[in-house]
């Protein structure tokens, strides 16, 4: 530890002032490290037991994930060294297990461990290889942690960060929009983005977050886009900056008839409506039939080619899930859960800041403090407004039209799940006795049951007071609310997801077709497309204002089909 030298100097001075002989630095360092390891071991064990006991407000083991990613240390060497000690102890205790009531060592299931591989730990020549070996031993004995390749994730998502952006279209794609009573027919999506941002009072729509490379405008009101033969409400719009959010572009040319073609340039994860269902661009093939915006006709994909030049890209998220892009029907883009940036604060708005959030400051006061000390990434607590009780991090301060603006850092942590329902696919397959028509009937029935269960879960969480789970809701586990305050505004927004999971895809494919996934993936893809269609159906049902769950509550296409 780099602080040991400073502590040793203070220790030597104190003993000499007292007329005593100090220990040598080597002995002092051994004692400090021994005590530190003991405290870390005790702390990890306490954390483990609290996860498995104190936080179980509903009698169930909490589904919590621990990210073991040294990138989170942001290059701070001391922070990284301390973090490695914690990771090492977590893995050792996971291998060992914990004693049950009879004293027998049993495996631990939660928290789920996510171990990130990067250039600092992915081969024997790296300094952190010992951690990877320990993680591999733990995985062999306990099936944890899960391994995530930072390199592959960044390559696949074409970003410098481990959090991907949403799929989108190049700025010259044509859309038709309406703001209030004013219609704009067949204008570039870049221009449409500017018009919508200006209509909603967004002064600089291209003010892109430095970390994740995109800007999302959630507060879109009284704006519509042409969808099929009607106008449908726009939920929010997203802009991806070409310099910080490098998304691979594809040029897709669609033959509408013998004389007419339509071309769209979209990112690889942008979905189109095809006869195969909802298909993202990278999975499209020549010959695929893509639906046109008359909702009945289709065009045939003539060619698909990569587009290597960096371009700004844009996306609409529609209430009905689809919009007209160059005459083709485009789905909303929903890649897996992305971080969100809470609204900024201004001038005299107050926040709780510092240890224990006991001290209250205005934005102006924090701004003056930031001139004297580094407040970047320091945590604060919102005291008012929609995000009240939400713990955020300061990204930076700036002056805007004579006002001081506190810009929040995107939230990569603090998400939570309101409920999960997992469908046992092999059970569905066995009940169908290999009959595919019967399989789809039973699966549809199970999905409807899952939908009802998730809505009931929301109803059970609604109006729950913060006192019901004080560690989670009052003391910062998820938020810091006051006594008797409800958490309703947290269980419908970007912080909370409701999940439809599935298990046994491999076994189902083998039982229903006699072929392994490595031999044939067609039936497995049909199942996933079925879930995508259910996603669209549920999303449409939830758009009904009479429904009890708001539109952000259900669906996000992660590997577990999390519904947000």
Tab-separated table of N, CA, C and O in Angstrom, residues 39 63 130 133 156 169 284 334 397 462 464 474 477 525 539 555 558:
chain	number	residue	atom	x	y	z
A	39	UNK	N	-9.098	-7.803	8.098
A	39	UNK	CA	-10.285	-6.941	8.009
A	39	UNK	C	-11.047	-7.179	6.710
A	39	UNK	O	-12.283	-7.188	6.696
A	63	UNK	N	-31.368	-11.476	-5.722
A	63	UNK	CA	-30.628	-11.696	-6.964
A	63	UNK	C	-29.691	-10.507	-7.184
A	63	UNK	O	-30.047	-9.537	-7.850
A	130	UNK	N	-2.990	-14.286	-11.591
A	130	UNK	CA	-3.314	-15.077	-10.406
A	130	UNK	C	-4.801	-14.984	-10.067
A	130	UNK	O	-5.399	-15.960	-9.585
A	133	UNK	N	-6.681	-17.252	-12.571
A	133	UNK	CA	-6.538	-18.656	-12.181
A	133	UNK	C	-7.471	-18.981	-11.013
A	133	UNK	O	-8.114	-20.044	-10.990
A	156	UNK	N	-17.687	-6.292	-30.430
A	156	UNK	CA	-19.035	-6.590	-30.914
A	156	UNK	C	-19.902	-5.338	-30.889
A	156	UNK	O	-20.678	-5.074	-31.812
A	169	UNK	N	-30.165	4.716	-37.019
A	169	UNK	CA	-30.064	4.908	-38.464
A	169	UNK	C	-29.185	6.119	-38.756
A	169	UNK	O	-29.076	7.035	-37.941
A	284	UNK	N	-29.797	-10.099	-40.931
A	284	UNK	CA	-30.528	-10.093	-42.193
A	284	UNK	C	-29.723	-10.792	-43.277
A	284	UNK	O	-28.485	-10.781	-43.254
A	334	UNK	N	-33.994	-1.877	-29.225
A	334	UNK	CA	-33.865	-2.187	-27.801
A	334	UNK	C	-32.727	-3.172	-27.620
A	334	UNK	O	-32.917	-4.381	-27.672
A	397	UNK	N	-19.253	20.213	-13.666
A	397	UNK	CA	-20.069	21.423	-13.581
A	397	UNK	C	-19.838	22.251	-14.839
A	397	UNK	O	-18.765	22.204	-15.439
A	462	UNK	N	-46.162	-1.894	-5.673
A	462	UNK	CA	-46.691	-0.525	-5.684
A	462	UNK	C	-47.173	-0.119	-4.304
A	462	UNK	O	-47.789	-0.912	-3.587
A	464	UNK	N	-45.583	0.264	-1.666
A	464	UNK	CA	-44.851	-0.278	-0.519
A	464	UNK	C	-44.028	0.840	0.121
A	464	UNK	O	-43.327	1.578	-0.573
A	474	UNK	N	-33.855	2.954	2.355
A	474	UNK	CA	-33.567	4.130	3.174
A	474	UNK	C	-32.077	4.367	3.397
A	474	UNK	O	-31.650	5.497	3.598
A	477	UNK	N	-28.950	1.001	-0.142
A	477	UNK	CA	-28.811	-0.213	-0.942
A	477	UNK	C	-29.263	0.024	-2.362
A	477	UNK	O	-28.604	-0.364	-3.326
A	525	UNK	N	-33.787	-20.330	-32.898
A	525	UNK	CA	-34.032	-18.954	-33.349
A	525	UNK	C	-35.528	-18.666	-33.446
A	525	UNK	O	-35.975	-17.544	-33.160
A	539	UNK	N	-45.563	-4.948	-25.142
A	539	UNK	CA	-45.266	-3.520	-25.192
A	539	UNK	C	-46.505	-2.744	-25.653
A	539	UNK	O	-46.854	-1.711	-25.093
A	555	UNK	N	-39.723	-4.248	-20.946
A	555	UNK	CA	-38.928	-5.006	-21.892
A	555	UNK	C	-37.595	-4.415	-22.315
A	555	UNK	O	-37.508	-3.290	-22.661
A	558	UNK	N	-32.116	-8.243	-23.276
A	558	UNK	CA	-30.867	-8.812	-22.799
A	558	UNK	C	-30.911	-10.302	-23.057
A	558	UNK	O	-31.886	-10.833	-23.565
